[in-house]
PDB file of C-alpha atoms and ligand atoms in Angstrom:
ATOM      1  CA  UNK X  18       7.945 -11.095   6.490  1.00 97.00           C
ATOM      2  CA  UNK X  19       5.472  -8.905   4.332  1.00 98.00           C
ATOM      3  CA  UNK X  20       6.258  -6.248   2.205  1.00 98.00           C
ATOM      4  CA  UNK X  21       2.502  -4.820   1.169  1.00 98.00           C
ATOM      5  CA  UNK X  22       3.810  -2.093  -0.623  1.00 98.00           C
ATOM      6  CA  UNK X  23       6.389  -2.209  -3.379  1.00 98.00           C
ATOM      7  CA  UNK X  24       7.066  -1.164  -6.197  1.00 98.00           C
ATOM      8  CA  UNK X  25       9.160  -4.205  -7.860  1.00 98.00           C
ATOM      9  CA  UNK X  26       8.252  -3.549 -11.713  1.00 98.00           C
ATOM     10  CA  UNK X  27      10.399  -0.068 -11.337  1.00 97.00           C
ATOM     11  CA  UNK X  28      13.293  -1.687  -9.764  1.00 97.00           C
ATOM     12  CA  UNK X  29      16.471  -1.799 -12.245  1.00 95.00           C
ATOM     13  CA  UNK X  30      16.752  -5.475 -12.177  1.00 96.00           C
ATOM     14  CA  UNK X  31      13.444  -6.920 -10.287  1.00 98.00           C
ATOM     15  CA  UNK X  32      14.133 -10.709 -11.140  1.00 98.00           C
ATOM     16  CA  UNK X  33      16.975 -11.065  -9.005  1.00 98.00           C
ATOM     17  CA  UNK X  34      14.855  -9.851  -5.916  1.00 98.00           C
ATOM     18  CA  UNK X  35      11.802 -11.423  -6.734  1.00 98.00           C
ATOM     19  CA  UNK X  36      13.402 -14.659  -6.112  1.00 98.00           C
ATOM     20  CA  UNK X  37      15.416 -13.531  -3.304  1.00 98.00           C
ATOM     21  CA  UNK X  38      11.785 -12.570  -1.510  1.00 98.00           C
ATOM     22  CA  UNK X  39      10.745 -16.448  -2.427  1.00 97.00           C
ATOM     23  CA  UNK X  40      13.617 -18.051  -1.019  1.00 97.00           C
ATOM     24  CA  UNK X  41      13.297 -15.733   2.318  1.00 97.00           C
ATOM     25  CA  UNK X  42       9.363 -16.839   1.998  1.00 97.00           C
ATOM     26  CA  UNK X  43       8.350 -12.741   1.710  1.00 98.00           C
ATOM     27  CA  UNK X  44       4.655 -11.925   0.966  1.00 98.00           C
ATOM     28  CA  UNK X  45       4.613  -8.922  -0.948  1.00 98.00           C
ATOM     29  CA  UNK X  46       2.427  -6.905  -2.355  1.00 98.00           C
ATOM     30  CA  UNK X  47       3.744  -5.361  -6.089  1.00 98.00           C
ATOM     31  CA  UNK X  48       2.111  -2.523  -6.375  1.00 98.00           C
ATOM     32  CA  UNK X  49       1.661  -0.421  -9.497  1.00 98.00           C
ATOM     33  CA  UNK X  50       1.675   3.275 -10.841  1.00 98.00           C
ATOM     34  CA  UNK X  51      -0.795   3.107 -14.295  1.00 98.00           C
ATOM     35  CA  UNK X  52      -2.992   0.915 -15.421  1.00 98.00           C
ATOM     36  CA  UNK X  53      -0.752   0.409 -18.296  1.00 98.00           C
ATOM     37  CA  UNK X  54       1.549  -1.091 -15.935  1.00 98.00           C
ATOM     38  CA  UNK X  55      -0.677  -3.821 -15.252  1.00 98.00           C
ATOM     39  CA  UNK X  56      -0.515  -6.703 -18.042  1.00 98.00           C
ATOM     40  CA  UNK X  57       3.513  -6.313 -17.896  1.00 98.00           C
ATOM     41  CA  UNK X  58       3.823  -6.404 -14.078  1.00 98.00           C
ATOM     42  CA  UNK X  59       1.503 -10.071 -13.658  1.00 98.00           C
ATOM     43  CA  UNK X  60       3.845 -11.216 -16.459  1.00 98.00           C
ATOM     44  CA  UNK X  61       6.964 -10.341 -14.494  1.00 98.00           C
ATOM     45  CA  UNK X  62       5.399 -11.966 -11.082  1.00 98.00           C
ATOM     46  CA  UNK X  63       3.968 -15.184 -13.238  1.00 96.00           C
ATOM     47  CA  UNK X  64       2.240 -17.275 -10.618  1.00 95.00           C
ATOM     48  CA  UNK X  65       5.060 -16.962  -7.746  1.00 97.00           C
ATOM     49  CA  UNK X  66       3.036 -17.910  -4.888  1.00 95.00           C
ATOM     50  CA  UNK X  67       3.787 -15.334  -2.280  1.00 96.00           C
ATOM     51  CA  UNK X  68       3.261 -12.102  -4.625  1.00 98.00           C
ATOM     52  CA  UNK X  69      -0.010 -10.204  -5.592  1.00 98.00           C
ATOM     53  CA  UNK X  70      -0.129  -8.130  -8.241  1.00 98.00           C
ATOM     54  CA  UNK X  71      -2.222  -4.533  -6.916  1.00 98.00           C
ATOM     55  CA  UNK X  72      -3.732  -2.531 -10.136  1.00 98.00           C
ATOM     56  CA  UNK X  73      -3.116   1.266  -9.523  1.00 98.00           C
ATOM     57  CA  UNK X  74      -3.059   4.905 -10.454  1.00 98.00           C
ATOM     58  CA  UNK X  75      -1.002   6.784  -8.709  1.00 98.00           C
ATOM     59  CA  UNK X  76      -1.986  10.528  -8.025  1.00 98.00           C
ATOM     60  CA  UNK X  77       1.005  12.229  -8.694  1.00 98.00           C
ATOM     61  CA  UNK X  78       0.523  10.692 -12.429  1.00 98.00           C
ATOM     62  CA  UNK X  79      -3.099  11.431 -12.768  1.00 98.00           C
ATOM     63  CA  UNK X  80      -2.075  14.831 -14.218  1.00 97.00           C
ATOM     64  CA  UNK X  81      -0.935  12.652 -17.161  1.00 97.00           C
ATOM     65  CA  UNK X  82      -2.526   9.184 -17.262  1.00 97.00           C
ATOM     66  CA  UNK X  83      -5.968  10.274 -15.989  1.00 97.00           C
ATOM     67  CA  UNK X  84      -7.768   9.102 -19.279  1.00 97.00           C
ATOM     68  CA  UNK X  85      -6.299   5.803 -18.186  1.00 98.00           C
ATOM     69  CA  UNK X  86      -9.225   5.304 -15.887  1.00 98.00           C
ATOM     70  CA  UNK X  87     -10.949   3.394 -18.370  1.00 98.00           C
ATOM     71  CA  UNK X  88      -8.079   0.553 -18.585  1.00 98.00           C
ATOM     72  CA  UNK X  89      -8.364   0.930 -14.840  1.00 98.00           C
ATOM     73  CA  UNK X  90     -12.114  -0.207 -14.390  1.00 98.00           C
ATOM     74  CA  UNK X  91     -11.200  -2.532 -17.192  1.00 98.00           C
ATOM     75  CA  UNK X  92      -8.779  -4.890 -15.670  1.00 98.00           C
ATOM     76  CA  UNK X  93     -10.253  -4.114 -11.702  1.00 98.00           C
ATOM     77  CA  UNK X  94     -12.296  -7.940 -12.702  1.00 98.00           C
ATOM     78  CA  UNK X  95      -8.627  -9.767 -12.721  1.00 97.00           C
ATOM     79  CA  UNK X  96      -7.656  -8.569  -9.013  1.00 97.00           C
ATOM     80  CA  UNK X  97      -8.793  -8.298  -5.882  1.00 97.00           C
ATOM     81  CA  UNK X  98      -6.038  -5.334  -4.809  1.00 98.00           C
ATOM     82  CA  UNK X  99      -5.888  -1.869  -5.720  1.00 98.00           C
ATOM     83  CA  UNK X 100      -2.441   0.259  -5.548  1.00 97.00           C
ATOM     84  CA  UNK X 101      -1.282   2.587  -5.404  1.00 98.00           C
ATOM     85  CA  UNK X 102      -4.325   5.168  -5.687  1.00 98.00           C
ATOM     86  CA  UNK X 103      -4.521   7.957  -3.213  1.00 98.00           C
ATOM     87  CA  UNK X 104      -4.647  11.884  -3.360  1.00 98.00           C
ATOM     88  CA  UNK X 105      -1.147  14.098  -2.880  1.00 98.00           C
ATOM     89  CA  UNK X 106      -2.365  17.598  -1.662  1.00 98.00           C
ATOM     90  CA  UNK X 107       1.957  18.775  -2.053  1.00 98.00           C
ATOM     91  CA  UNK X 108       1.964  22.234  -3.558  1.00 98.00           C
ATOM     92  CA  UNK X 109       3.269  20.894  -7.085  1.00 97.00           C
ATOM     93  CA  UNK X 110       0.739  18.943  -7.792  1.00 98.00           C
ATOM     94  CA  UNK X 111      -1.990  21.167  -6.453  1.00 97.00           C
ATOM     95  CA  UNK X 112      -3.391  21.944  -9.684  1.00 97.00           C
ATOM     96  CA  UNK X 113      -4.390  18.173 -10.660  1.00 98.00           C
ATOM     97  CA  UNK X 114      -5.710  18.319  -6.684  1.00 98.00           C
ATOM     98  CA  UNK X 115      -9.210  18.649  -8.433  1.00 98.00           C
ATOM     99  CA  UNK X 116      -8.909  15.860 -11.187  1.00 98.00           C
ATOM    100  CA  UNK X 117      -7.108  13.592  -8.543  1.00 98.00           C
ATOM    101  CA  UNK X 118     -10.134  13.765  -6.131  1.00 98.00           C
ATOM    102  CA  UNK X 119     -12.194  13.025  -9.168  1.00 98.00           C
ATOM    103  CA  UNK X 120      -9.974  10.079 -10.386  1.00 98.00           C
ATOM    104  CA  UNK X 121      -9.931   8.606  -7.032  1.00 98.00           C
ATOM    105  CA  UNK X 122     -13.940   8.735  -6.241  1.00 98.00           C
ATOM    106  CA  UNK X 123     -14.402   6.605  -9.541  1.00 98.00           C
ATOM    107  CA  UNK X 124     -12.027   4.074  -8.584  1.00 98.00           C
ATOM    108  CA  UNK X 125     -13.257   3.487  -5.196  1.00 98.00           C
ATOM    109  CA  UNK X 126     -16.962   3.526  -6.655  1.00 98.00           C
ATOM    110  CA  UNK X 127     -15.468   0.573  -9.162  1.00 98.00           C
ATOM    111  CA  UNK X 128     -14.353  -0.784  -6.223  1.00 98.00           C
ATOM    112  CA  UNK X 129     -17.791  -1.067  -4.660  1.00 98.00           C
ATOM    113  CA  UNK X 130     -19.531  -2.277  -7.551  1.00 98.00           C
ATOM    114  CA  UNK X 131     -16.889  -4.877  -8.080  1.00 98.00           C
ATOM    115  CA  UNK X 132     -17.953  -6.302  -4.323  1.00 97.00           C
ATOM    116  CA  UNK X 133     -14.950  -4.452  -2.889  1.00 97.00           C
ATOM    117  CA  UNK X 134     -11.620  -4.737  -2.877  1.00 98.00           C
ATOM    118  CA  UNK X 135      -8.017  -4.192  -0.878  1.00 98.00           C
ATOM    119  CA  UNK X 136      -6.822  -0.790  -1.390  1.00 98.00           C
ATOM    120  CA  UNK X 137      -3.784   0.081  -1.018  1.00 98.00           C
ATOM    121  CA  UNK X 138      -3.548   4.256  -0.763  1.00 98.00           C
ATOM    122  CA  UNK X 139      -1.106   7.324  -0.853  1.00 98.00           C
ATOM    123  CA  UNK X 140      -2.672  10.553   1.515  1.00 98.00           C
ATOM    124  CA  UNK X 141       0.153  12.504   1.456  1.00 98.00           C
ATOM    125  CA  UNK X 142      -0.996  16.059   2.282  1.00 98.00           C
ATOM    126  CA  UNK X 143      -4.455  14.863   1.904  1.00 98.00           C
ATOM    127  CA  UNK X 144      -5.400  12.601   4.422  1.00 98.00           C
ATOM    128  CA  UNK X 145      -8.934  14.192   5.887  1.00 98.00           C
ATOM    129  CA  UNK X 146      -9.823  14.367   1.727  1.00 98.00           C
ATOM    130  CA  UNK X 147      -8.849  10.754   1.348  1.00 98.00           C
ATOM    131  CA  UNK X 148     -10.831  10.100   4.726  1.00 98.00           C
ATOM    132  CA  UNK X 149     -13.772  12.080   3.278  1.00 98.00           C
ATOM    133  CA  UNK X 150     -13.598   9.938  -0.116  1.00 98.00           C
ATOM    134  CA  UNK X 151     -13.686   6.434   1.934  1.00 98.00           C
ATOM    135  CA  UNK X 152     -16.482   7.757   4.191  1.00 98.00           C
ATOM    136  CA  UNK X 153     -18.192   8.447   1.380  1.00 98.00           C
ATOM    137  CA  UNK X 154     -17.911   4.837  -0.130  1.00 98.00           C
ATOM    138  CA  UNK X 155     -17.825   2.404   2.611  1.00 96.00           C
ATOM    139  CA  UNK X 156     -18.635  -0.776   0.607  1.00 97.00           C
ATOM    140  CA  UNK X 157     -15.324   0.132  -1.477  1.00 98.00           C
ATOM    141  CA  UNK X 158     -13.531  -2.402   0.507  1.00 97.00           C
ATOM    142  CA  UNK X 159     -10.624  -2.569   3.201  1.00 98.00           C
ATOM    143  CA  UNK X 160      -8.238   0.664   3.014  1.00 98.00           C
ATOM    144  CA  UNK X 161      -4.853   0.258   3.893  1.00 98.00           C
ATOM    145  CA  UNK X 162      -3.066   3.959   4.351  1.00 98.00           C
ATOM    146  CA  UNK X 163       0.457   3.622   3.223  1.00 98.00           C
ATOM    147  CA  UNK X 164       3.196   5.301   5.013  1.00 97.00           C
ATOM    148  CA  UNK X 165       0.771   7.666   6.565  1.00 98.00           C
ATOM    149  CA  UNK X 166       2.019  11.014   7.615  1.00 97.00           C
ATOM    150  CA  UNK X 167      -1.262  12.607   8.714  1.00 97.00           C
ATOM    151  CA  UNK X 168      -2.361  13.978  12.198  1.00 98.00           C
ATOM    152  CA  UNK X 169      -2.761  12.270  15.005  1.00 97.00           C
ATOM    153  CA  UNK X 170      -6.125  12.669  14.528  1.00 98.00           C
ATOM    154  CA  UNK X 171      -6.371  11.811  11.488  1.00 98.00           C
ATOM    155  CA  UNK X 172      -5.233   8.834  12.313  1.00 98.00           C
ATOM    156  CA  UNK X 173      -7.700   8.333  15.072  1.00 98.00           C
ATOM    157  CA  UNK X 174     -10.295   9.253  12.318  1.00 98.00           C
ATOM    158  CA  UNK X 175      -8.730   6.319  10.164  1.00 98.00           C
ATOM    159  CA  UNK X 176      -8.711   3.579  12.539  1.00 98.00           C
ATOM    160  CA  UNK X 177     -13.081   4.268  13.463  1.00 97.00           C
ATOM    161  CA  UNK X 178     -13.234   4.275   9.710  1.00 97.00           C
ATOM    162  CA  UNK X 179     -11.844   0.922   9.376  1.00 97.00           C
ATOM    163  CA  UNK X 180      -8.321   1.364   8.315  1.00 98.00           C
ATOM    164  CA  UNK X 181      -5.222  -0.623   8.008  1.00 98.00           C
ATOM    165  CA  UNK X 182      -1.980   0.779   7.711  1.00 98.00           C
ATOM    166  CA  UNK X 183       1.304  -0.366   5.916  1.00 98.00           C
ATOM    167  CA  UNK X 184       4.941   1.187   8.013  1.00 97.00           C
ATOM    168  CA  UNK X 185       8.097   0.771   6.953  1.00 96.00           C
ATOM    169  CA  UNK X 186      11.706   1.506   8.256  1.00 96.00           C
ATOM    170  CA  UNK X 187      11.988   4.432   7.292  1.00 94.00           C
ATOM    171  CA  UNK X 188       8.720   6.157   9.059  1.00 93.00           C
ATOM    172  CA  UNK X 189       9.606   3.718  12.305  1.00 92.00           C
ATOM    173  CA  UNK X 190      13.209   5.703  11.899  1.00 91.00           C
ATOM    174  CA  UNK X 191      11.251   9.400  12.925  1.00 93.00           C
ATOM    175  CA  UNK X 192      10.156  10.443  15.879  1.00 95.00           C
ATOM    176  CA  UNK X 193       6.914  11.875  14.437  1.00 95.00           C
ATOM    177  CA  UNK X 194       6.368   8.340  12.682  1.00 96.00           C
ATOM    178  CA  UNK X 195       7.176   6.658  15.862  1.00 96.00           C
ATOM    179  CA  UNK X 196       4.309   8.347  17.575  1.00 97.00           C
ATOM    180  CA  UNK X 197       1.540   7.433  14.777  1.00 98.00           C
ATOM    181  CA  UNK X 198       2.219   3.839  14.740  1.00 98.00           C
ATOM    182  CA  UNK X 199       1.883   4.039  18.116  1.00 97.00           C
ATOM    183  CA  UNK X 200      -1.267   5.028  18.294  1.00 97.00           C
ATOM    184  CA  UNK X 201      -2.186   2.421  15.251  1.00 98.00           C
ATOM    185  CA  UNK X 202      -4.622  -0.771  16.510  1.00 98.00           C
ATOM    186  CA  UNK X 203      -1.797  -3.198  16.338  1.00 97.00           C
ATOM    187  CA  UNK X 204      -3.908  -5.762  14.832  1.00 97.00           C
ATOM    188  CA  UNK X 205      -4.428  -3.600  11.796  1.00 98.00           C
ATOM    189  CA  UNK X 206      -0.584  -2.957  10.907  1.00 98.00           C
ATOM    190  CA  UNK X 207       1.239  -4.412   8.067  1.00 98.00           C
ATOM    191  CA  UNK X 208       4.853  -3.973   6.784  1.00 98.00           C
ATOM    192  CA  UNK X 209       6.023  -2.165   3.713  1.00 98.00           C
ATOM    193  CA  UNK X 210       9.154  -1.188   2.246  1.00 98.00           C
ATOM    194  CA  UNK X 211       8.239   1.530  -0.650  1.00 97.00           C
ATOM    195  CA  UNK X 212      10.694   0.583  -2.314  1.00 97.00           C
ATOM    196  CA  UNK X 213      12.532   1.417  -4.729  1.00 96.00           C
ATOM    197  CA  UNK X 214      11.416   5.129  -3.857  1.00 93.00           C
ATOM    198  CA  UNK X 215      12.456   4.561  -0.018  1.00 92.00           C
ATOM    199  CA  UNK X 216      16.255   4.317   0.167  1.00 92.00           C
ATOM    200  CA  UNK X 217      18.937   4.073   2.932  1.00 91.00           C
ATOM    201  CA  UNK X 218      22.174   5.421   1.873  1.00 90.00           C
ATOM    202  CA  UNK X 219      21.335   5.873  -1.730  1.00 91.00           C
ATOM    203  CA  UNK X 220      20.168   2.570  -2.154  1.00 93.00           C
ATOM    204  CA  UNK X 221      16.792   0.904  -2.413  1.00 95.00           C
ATOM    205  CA  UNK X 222      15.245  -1.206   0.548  1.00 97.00           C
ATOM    206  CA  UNK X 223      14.702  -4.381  -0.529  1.00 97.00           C
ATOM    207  CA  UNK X 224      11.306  -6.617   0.426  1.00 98.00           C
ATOM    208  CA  UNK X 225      13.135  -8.625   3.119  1.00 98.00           C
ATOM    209  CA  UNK X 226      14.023  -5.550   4.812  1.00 97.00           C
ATOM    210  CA  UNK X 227      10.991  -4.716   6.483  1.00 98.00           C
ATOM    211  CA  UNK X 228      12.635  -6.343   9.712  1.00 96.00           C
ATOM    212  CA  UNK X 229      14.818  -3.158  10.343  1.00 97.00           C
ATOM    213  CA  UNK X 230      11.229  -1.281  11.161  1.00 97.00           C
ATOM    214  CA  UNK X 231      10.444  -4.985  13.699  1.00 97.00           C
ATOM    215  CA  UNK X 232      13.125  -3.008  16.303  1.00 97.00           C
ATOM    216  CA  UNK X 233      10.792  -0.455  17.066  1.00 96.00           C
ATOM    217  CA  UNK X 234       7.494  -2.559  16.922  1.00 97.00           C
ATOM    218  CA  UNK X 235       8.783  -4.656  19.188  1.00 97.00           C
ATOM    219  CA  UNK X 236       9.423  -1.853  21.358  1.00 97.00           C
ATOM    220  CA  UNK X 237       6.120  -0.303  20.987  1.00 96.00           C
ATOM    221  CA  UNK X 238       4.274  -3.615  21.204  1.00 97.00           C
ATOM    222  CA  UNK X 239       6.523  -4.642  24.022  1.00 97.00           C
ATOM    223  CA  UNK X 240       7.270  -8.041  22.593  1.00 97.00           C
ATOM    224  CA  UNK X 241       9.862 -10.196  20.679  1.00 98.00           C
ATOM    225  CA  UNK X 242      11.010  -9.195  17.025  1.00 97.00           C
ATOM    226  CA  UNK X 243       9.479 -12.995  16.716  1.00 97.00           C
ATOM    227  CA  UNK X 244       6.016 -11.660  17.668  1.00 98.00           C
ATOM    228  CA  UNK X 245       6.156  -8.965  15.676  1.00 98.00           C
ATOM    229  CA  UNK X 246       6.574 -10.911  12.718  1.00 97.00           C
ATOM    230  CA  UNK X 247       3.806 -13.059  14.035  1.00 97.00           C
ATOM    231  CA  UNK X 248       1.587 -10.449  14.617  1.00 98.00           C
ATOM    232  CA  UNK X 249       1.805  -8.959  11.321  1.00 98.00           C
ATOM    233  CA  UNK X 250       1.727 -12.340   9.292  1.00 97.00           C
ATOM    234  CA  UNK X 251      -1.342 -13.259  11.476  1.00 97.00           C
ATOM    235  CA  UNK X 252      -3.040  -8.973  10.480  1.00 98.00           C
ATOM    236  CA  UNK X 253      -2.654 -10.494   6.843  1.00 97.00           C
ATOM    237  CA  UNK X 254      -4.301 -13.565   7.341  1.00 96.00           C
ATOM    238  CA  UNK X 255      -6.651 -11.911   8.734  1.00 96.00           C
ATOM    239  CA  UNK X 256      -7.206  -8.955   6.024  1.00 96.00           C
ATOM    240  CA  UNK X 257      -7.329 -11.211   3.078  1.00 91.00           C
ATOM    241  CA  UNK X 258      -9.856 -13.666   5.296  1.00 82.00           C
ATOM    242  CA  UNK X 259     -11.838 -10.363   5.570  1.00 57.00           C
ATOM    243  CA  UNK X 260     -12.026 -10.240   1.635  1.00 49.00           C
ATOM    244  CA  UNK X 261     -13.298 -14.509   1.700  1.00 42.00           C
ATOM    245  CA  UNK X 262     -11.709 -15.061  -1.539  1.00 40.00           C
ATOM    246  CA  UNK X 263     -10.015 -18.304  -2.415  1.00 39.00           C
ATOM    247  CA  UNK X 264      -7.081 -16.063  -4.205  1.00 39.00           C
ATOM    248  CA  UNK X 265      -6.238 -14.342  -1.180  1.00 38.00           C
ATOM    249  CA  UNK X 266      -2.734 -15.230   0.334  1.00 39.00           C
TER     250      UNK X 266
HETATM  251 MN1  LIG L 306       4.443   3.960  -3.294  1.00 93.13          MN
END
């Protein structure tokens, strides 16, 4: 199983499902908010073997932490995966919409300088800008839209761009959500839980839980829960063979 998007240094009590996610053999993706974040979450993950540490800004901080940008370019040299960084266009944060599209144009021109990297990215609201911003710097790497929630064709737009996408449960549990990973290229789909932010019945997903989304793959892929794990443990192969680097998973 692979959770590519989660958010383990804001859990309550993180150790407990780190090694939880080891014994269950989960590849997963910790993902982070601020570059401040950074130092303490690789010291939390230590050199488990299944678990990469992503270096991010998050929009919906940049309001805040944009001067952080600095640390961000700064420690970009220790990873090869970026997350989460992205652009919200909601109406509360549309006055940092500006700065945001700012913030994120620097990072994925880091990116490209660094030789590229994998980047994992919020669009909520703002996936044609976010679009716009990857056209814009193709040699930033290999996007991966998180829990996308754009137009179908946006989407299309996505997938000629080059995009990957991370799902979890809880977008395979809408109809509209249904009907986007259905028209994702199924060898460009990864699992992700979002957690701790996405919850069932007040509580937290946790990594391994990615399989209650397989129900629905399976269905749209018209195959085994089996083969969809396959599938998506063979898309991640494949992604971090993309990136040739010896520290991929
Ligand atoms: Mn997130």
């Amino acid at each position: 199983m692979i959770d590519f998007h989660c958010h383990i240094d804001l859990f309550k009590d993180p150790i407990p499902i780190l090694d939880e996610a080891e014994k269950k053999g989960v590849y997963l993706l910790a993902v982070t908010t601020t570059p401040k974040a950074w130092t303490g979450t690789k010291r939390l993950i230590g050199d488990r073997r299944r678990v990469r540490v992503a270096l991010g800004l998050h929009p919906e901080l940049v309001r805040e932490r944009h001067t952080e940008i600095a640390l961000f370019e700064h420690f970009l040299a220790e990873t090869d995966y970026v997350g989460e960084v992205g652009l919200d266009g909601s109406p509360h944060l549309s006055d940092s919409f500006e700065l945001q599209t700012k913030i994120l144009r620097r990072i994925l021109l880091a990116c490209s300088k660094a030789g590229g990297r994998i980047i994992s990215l919020h669009s909520r609201r703002a996936a044609s800008k976010v679009l716009d911003l990857l056209e814009a710097e193709p040699a930033a790497g290999t996007p991966i839209l998180h829990w996308f929630s754009g137009s179908a064709r946006e989407l299309e737009r996505a997938a000629q761009l080059g995009c990957w996408f991370s799902i979890g449960p809880l977008m395979t549990g809408s109809a509209k959500g249904r009907k986007l990973v259905e028209m994702m290229p199924r060898e460009r789909v990864l699992t992700e839980t979002d957690s701790p932010f996405a919850q069932i019945n007040g509580a937290p997903l946790s990594p391994w839980d990615v399989d209650l989304a397989y129900p629905v793959l399976s269905e749209l892929w018209n195959c085994s829960d089996e083969q969809v794990d396959k599938q998506v443990l063979s898309n991640l192969r494949n992604l971090t063979g993309v990136k040739g680097t010896a520290r991929g998973v």
